[in-house]
Coordinates of N, CA and C in Angstrom, one line a residue:
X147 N 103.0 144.2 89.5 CA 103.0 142.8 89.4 C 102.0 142.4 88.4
X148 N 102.3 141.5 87.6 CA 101.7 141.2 86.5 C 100.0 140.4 87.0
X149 N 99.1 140.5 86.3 CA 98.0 139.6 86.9 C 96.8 140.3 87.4
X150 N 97.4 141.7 87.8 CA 96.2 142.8 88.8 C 94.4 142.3 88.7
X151 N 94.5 142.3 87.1 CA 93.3 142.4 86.6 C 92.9 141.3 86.5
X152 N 93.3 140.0 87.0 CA 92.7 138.9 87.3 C 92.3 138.1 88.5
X153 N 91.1 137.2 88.5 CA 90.3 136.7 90.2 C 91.9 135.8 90.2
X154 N 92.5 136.3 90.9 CA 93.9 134.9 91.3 C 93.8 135.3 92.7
X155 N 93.9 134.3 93.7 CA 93.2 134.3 95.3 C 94.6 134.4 95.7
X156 N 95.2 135.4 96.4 CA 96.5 135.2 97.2 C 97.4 135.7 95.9
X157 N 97.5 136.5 95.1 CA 98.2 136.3 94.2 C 99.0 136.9 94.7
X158 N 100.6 136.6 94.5 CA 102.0 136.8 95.2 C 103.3 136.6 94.6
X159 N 104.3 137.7 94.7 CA 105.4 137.0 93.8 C 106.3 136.0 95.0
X160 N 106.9 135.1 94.4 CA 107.4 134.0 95.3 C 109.2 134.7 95.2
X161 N 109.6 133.4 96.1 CA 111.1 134.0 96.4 C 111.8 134.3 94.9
X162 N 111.4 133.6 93.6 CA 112.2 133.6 92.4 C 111.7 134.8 91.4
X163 N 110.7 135.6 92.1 CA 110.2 136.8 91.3 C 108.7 136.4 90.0
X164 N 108.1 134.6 90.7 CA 107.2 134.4 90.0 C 105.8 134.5 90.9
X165 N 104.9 135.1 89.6 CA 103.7 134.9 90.0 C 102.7 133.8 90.8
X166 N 102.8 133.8 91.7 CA 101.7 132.7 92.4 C 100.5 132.8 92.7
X167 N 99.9 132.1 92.9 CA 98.6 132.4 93.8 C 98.8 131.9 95.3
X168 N 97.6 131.7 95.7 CA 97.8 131.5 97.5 C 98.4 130.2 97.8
X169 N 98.2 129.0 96.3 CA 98.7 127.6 96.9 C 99.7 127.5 96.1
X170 N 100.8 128.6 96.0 CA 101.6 128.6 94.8 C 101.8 127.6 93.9
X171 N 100.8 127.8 93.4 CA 100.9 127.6 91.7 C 101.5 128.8 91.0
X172 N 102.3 128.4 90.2 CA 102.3 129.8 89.2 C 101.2 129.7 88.4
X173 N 101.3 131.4 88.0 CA 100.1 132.1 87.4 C 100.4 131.7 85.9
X174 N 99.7 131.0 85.3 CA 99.9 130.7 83.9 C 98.9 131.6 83.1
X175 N 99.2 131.7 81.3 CA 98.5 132.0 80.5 C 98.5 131.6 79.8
X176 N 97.7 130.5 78.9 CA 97.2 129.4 77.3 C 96.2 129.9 76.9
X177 N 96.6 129.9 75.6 CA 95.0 129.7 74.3 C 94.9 127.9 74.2
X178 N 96.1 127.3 74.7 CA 95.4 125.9 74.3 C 94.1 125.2 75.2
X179 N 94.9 125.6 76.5 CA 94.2 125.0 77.8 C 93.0 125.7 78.1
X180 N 92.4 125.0 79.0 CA 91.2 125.7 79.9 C 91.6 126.5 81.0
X181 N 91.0 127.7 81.9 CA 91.1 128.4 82.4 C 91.2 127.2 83.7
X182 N 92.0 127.1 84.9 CA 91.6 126.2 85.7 C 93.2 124.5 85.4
X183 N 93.1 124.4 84.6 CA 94.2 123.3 84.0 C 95.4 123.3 84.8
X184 N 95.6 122.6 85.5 CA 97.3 122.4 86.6 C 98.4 121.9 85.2
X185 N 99.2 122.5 85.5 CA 100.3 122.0 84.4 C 101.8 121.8 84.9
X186 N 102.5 121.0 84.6 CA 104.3 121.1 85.3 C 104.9 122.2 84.4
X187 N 105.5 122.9 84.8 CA 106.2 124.1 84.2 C 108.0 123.6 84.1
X188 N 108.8 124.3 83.5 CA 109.9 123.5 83.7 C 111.0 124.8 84.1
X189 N 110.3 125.1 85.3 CA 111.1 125.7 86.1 C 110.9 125.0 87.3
X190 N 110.3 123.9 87.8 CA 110.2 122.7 88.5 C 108.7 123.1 89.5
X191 N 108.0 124.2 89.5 CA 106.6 124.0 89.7 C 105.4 124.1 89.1
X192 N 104.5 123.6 89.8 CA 103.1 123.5 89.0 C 102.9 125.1 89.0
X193 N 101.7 125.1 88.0 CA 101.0 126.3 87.2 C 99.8 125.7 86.9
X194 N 98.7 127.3 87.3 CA 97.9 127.1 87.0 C 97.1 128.0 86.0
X195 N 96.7 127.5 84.9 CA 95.7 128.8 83.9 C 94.7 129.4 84.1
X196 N 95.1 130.7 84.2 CA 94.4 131.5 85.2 C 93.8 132.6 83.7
X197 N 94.9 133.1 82.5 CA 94.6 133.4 81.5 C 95.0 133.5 80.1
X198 N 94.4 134.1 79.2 CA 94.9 133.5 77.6 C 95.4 134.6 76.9
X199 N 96.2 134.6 75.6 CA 96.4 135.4 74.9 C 98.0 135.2 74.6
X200 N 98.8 134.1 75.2 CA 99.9 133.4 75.2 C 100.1 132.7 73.4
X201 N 99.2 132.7 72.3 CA 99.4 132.5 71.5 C 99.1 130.9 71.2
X202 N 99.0 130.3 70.4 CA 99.1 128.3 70.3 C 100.1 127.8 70.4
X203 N 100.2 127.0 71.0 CA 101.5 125.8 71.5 C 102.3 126.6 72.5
X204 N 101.7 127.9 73.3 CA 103.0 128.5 73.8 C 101.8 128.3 75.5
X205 N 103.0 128.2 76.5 CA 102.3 128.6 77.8 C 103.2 129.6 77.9
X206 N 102.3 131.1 78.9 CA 103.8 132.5 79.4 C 103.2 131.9 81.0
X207 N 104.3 132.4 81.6 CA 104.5 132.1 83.2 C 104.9 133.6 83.7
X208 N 103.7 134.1 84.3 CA 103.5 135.4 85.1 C 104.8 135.5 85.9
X209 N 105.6 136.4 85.6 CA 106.9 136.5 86.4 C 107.4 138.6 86.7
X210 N 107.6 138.9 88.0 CA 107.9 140.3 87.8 C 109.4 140.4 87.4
X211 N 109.6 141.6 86.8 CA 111.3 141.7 86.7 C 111.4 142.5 86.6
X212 N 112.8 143.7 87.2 CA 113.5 144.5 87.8 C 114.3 144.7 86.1
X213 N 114.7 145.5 85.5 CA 115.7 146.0 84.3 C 117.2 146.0 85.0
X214 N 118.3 145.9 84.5 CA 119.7 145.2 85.2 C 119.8 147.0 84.2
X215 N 120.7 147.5 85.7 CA 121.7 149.0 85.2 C 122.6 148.0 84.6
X216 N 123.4 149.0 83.4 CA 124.2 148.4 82.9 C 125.3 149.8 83.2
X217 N 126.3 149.2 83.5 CA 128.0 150.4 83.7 C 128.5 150.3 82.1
X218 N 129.3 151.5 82.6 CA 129.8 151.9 81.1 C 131.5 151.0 81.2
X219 N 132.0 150.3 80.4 CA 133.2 149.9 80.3 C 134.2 150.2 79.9

């Protein structure tokens, strides 16, 4: 699960395979914002920036994910 290496208190994946912490927020990452910044995400919950390296103008939203088998047709 993405995040290991960061103080996120309760961090957890939620029923949709996102990052949370203990008051689910999702786990956010900005170079714009401050570490700490509550934000509306537009997957309909709040996020909180927890860390950076997301690039300018961009927020990433800590999410785990499973690779899809693909069958042969």
């Amino acid at each position: 699960m993405p995040g290991g290496g960061l103080n996120i208190p309760g961090r957890h994946l939620n029923e949709y395979g996102l990052v949370v912490d203990e008051n689910e927020y999702a786990v956010i990452a900005s170079d714009d914002l401050p570490h700490g910044t509550v934000v509306d995400t537009p997957v309909g919950i709040q996020g909180i920036v927890y860390d950076e390296g997301s690039g300018n103008g961009n927020l990433d939203i800590y999410c785990d994910w499973q690779p899809i088998e693909t069958s042969e047709c």
